[in-house]
PDB file of N, CA and C in Angstrom:
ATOM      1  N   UNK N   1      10.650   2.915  12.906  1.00  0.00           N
ATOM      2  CA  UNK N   1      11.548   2.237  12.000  1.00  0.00           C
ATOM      3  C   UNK N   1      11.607   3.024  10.694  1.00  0.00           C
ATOM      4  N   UNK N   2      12.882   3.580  10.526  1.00  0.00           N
ATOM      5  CA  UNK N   2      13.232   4.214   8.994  1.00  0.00           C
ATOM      6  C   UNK N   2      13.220   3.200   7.492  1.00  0.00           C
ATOM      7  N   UNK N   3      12.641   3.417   6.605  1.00  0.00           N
ATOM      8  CA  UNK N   3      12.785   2.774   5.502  1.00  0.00           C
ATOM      9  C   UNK N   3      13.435   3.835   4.021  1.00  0.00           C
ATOM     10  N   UNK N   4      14.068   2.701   3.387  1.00  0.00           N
ATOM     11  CA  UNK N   4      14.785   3.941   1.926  1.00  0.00           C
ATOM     12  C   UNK N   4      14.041   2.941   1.094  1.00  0.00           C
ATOM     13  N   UNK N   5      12.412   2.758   1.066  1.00  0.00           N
ATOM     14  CA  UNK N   5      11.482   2.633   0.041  1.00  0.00           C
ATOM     15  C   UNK N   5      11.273   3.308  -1.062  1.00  0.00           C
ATOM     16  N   UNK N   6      11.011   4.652  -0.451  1.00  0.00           N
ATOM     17  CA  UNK N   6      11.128   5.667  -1.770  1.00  0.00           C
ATOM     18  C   UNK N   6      12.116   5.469  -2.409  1.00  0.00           C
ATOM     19  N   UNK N   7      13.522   6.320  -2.331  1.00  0.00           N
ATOM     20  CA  UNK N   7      14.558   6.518  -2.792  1.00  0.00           C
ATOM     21  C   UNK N   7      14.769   5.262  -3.847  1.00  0.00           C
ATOM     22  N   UNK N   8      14.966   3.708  -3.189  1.00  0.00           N
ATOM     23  CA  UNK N   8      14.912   2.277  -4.031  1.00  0.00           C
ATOM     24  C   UNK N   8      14.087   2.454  -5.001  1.00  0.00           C
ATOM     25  N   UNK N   9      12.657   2.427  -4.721  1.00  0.00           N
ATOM     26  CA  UNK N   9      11.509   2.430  -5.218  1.00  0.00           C
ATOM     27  C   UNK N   9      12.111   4.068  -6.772  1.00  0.00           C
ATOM     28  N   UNK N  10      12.587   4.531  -6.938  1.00  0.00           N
ATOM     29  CA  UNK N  10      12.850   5.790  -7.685  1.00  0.00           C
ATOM     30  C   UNK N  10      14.050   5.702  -8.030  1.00  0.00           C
ATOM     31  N   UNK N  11      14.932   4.813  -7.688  1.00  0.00           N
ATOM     32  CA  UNK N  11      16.008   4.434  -8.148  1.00  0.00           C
ATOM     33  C   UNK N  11      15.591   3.202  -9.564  1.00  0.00           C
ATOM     34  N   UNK N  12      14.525   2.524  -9.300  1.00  0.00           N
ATOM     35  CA  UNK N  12      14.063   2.008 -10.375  1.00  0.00           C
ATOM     36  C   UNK N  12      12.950   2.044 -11.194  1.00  0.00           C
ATOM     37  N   UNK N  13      12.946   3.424 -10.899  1.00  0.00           N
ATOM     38  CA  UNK N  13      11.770   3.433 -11.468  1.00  0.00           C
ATOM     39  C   UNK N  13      10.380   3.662 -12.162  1.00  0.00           C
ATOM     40  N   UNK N  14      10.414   3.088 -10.140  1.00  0.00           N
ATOM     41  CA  UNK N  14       8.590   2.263 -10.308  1.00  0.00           C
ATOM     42  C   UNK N  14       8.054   3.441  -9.542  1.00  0.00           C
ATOM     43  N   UNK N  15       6.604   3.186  -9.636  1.00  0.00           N
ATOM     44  CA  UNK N  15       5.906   4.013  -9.279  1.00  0.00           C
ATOM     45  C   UNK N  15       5.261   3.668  -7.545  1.00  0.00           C
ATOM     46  N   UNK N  16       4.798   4.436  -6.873  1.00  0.00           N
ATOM     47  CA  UNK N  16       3.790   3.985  -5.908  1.00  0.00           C
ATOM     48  C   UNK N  16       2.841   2.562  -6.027  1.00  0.00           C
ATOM     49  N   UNK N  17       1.927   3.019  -7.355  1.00  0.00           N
ATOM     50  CA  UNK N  17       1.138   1.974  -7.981  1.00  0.00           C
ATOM     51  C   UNK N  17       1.587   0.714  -8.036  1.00  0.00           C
ATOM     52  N   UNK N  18       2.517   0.726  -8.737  1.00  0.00           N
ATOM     53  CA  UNK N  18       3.419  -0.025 -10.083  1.00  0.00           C
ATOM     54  C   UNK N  18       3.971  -1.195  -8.299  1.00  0.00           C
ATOM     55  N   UNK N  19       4.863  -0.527  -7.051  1.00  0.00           N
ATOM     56  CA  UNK N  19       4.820  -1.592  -6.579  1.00  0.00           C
ATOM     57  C   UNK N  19       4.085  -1.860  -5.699  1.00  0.00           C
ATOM     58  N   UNK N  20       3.254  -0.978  -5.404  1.00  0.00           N
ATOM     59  CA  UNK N  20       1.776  -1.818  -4.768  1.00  0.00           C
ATOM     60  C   UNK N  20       0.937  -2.778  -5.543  1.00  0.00           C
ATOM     61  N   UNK N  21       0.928  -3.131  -6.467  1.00  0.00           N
ATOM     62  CA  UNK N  21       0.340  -4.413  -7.192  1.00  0.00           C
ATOM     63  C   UNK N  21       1.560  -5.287  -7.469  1.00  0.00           C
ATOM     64  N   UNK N  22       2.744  -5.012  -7.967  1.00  0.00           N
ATOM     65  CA  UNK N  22       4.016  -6.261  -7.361  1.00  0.00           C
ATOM     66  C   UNK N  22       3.562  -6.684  -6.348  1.00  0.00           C
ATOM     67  N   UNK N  23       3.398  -5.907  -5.340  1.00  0.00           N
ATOM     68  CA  UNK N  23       3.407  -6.591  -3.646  1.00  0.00           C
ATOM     69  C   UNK N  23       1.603  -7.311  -3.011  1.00  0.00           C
ATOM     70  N   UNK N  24       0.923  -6.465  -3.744  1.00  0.00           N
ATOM     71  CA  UNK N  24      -0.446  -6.899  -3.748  1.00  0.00           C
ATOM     72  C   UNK N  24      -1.099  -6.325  -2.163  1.00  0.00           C
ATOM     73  N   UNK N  25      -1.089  -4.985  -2.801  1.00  0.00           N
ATOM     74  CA  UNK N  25      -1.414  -3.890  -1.765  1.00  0.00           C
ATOM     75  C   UNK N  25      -1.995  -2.945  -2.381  1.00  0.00           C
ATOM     76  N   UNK N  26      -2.457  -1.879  -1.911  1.00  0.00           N
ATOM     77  CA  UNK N  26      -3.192  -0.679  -2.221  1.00  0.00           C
ATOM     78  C   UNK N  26      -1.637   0.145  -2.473  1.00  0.00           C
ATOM     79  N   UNK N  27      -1.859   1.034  -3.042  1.00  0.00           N
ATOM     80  CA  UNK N  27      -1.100   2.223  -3.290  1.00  0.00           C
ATOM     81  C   UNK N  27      -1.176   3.338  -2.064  1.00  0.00           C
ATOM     82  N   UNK N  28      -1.854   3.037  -1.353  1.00  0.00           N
ATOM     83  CA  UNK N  28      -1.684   4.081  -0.018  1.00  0.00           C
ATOM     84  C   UNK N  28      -1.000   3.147   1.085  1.00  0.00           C
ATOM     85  N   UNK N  29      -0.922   2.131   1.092  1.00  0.00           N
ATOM     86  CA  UNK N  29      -0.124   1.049   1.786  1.00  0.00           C
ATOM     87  C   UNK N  29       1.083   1.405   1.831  1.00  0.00           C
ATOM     88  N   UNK N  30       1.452   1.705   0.406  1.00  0.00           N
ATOM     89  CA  UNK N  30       2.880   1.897   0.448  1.00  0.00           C
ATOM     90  C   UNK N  30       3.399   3.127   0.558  1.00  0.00           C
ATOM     91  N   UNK N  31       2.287   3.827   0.554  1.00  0.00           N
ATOM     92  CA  UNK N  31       2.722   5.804   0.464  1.00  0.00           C
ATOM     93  C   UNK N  31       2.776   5.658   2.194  1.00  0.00           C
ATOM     94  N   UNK N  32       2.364   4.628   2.981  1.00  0.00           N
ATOM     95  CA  UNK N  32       1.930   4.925   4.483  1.00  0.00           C
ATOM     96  C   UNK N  32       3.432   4.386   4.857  1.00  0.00           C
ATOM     97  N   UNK N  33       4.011   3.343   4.075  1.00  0.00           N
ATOM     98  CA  UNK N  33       5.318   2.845   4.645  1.00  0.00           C
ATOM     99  C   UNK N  33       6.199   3.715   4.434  1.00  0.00           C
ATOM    100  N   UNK N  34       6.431   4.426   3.064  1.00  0.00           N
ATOM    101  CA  UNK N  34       7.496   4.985   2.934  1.00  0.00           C
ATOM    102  C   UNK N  34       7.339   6.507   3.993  1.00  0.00           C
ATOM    103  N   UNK N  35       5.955   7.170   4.567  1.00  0.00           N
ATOM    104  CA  UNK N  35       6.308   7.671   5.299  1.00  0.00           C
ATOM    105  C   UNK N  35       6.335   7.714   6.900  1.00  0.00           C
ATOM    106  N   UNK N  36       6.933   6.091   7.117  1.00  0.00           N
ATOM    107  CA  UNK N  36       6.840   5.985   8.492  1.00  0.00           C
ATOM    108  C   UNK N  36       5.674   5.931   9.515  1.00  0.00           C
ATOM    109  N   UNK N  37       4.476   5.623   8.467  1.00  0.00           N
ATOM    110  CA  UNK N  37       3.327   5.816   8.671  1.00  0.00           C
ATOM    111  C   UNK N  37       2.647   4.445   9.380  1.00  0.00           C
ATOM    112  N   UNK N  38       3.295   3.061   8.982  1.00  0.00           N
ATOM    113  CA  UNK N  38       2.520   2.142   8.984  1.00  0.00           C
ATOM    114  C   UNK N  38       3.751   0.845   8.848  1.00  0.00           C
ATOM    115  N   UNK N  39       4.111  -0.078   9.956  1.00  0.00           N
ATOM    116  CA  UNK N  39       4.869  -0.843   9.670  1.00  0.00           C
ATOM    117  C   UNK N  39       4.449  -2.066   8.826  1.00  0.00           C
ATOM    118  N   UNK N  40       4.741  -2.440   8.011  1.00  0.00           N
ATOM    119  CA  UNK N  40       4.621  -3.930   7.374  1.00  0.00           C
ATOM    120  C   UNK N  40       4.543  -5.249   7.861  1.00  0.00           C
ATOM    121  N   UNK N  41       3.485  -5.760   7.809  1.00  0.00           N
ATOM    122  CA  UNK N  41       3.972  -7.614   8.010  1.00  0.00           C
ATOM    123  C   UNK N  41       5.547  -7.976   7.505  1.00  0.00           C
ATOM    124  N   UNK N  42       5.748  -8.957   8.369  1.00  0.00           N
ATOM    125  CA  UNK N  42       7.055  -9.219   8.256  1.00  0.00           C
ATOM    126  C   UNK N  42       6.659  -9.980   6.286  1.00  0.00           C
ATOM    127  N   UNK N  43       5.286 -10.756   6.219  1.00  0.00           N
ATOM    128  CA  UNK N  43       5.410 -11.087   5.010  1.00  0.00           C
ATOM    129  C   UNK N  43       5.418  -9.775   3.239  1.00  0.00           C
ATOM    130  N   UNK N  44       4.753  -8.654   4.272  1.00  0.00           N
ATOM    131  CA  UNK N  44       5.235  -7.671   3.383  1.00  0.00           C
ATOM    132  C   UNK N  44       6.439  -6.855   2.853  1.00  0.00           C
ATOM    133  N   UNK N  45       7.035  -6.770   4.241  1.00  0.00           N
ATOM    134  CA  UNK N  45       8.269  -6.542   4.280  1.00  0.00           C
ATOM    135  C   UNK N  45       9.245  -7.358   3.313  1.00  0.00           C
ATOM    136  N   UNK N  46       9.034  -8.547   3.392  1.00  0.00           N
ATOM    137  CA  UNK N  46       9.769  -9.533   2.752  1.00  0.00           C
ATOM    138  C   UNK N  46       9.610  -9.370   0.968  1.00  0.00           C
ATOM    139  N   UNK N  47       8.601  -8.868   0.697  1.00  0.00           N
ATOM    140  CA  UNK N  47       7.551  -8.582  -0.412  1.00  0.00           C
ATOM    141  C   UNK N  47       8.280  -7.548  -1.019  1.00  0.00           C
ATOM    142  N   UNK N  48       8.392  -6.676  -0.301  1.00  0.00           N
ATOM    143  CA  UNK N  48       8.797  -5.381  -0.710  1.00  0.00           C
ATOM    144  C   UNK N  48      10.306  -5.096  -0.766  1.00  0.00           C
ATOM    145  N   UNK N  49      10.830  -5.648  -0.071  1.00  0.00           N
ATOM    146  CA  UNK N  49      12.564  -5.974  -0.394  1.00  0.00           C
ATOM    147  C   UNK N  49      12.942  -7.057  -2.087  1.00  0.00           C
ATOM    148  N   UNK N  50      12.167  -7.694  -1.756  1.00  0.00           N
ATOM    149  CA  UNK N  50      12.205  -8.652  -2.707  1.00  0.00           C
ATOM    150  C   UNK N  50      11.942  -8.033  -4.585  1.00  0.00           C
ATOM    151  N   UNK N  51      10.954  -7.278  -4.156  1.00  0.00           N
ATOM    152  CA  UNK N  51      10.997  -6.105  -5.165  1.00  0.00           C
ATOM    153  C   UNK N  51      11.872  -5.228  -5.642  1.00  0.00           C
ATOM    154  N   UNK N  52      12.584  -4.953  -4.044  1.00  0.00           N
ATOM    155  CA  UNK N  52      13.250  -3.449  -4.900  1.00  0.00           C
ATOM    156  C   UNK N  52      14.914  -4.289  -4.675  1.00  0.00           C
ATOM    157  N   UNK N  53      15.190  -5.642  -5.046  1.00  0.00           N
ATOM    158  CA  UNK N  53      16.474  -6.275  -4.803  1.00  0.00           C
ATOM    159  C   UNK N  53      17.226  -5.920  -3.668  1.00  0.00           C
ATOM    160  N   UNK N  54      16.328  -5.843  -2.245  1.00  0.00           N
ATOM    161  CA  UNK N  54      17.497  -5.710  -1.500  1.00  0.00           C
ATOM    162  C   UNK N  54      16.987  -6.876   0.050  1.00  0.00           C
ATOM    163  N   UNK N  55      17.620  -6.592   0.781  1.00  0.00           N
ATOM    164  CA  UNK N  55      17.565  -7.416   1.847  1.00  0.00           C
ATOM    165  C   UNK N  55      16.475  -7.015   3.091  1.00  0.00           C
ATOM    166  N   UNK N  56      15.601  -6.895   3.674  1.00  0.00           N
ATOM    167  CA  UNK N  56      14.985  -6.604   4.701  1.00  0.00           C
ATOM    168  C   UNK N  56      15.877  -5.620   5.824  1.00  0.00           C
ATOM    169  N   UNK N  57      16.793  -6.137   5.667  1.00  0.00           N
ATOM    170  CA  UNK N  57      18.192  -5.409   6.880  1.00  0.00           C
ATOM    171  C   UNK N  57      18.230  -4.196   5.623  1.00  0.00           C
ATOM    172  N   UNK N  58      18.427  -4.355   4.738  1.00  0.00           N
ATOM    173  CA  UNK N  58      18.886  -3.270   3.894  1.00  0.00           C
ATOM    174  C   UNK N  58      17.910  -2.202   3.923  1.00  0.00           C
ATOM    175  N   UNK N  59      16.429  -2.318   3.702  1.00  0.00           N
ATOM    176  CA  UNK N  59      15.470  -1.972   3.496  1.00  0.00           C
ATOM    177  C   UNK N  59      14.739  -1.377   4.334  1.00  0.00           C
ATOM    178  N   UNK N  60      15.075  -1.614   5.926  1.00  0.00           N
ATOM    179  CA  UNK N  60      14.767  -0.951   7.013  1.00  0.00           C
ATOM    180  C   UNK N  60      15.515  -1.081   7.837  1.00  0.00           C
ATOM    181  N   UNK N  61      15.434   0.218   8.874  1.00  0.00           N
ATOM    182  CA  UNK N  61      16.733   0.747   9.160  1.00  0.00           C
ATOM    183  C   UNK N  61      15.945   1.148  10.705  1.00  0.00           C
ATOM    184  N   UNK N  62      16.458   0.629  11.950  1.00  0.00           N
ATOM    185  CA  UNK N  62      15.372   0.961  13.580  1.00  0.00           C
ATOM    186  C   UNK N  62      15.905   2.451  13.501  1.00  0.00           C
TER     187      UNK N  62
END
């Protein structure tokens, strides 16, 4: 599953850090999502859209 985490995530911004404690995660959590590394709980997922204002559909891409 493709995600435009980064790109969002740098479109506003934020840092790695910055939304791994929004979301209440480690900072390698999210370096593992944005590289296809590690899929999300659907409650993270939700977490992390919710962050970067977009929709789950928006946010990942099969």
């Amino acid at each position: 599953m493709e995600n435009c985490i980064r790109e969002r995530r740098k479109e506003l911004g934020l840092s790695q850090e910055e939304l791994a404690k929004r979301c209440s995660v480690t900072r390698q959590t999210v370096n593992a999502i944005e590289n296809n590394k590690y899929d999300p709980t659907l409650a993270l997922a939700f977490a992390l859209a919710g962050e970067l204002g977009l929709t789950v559909d928006e946010l990942f891409r099969p």
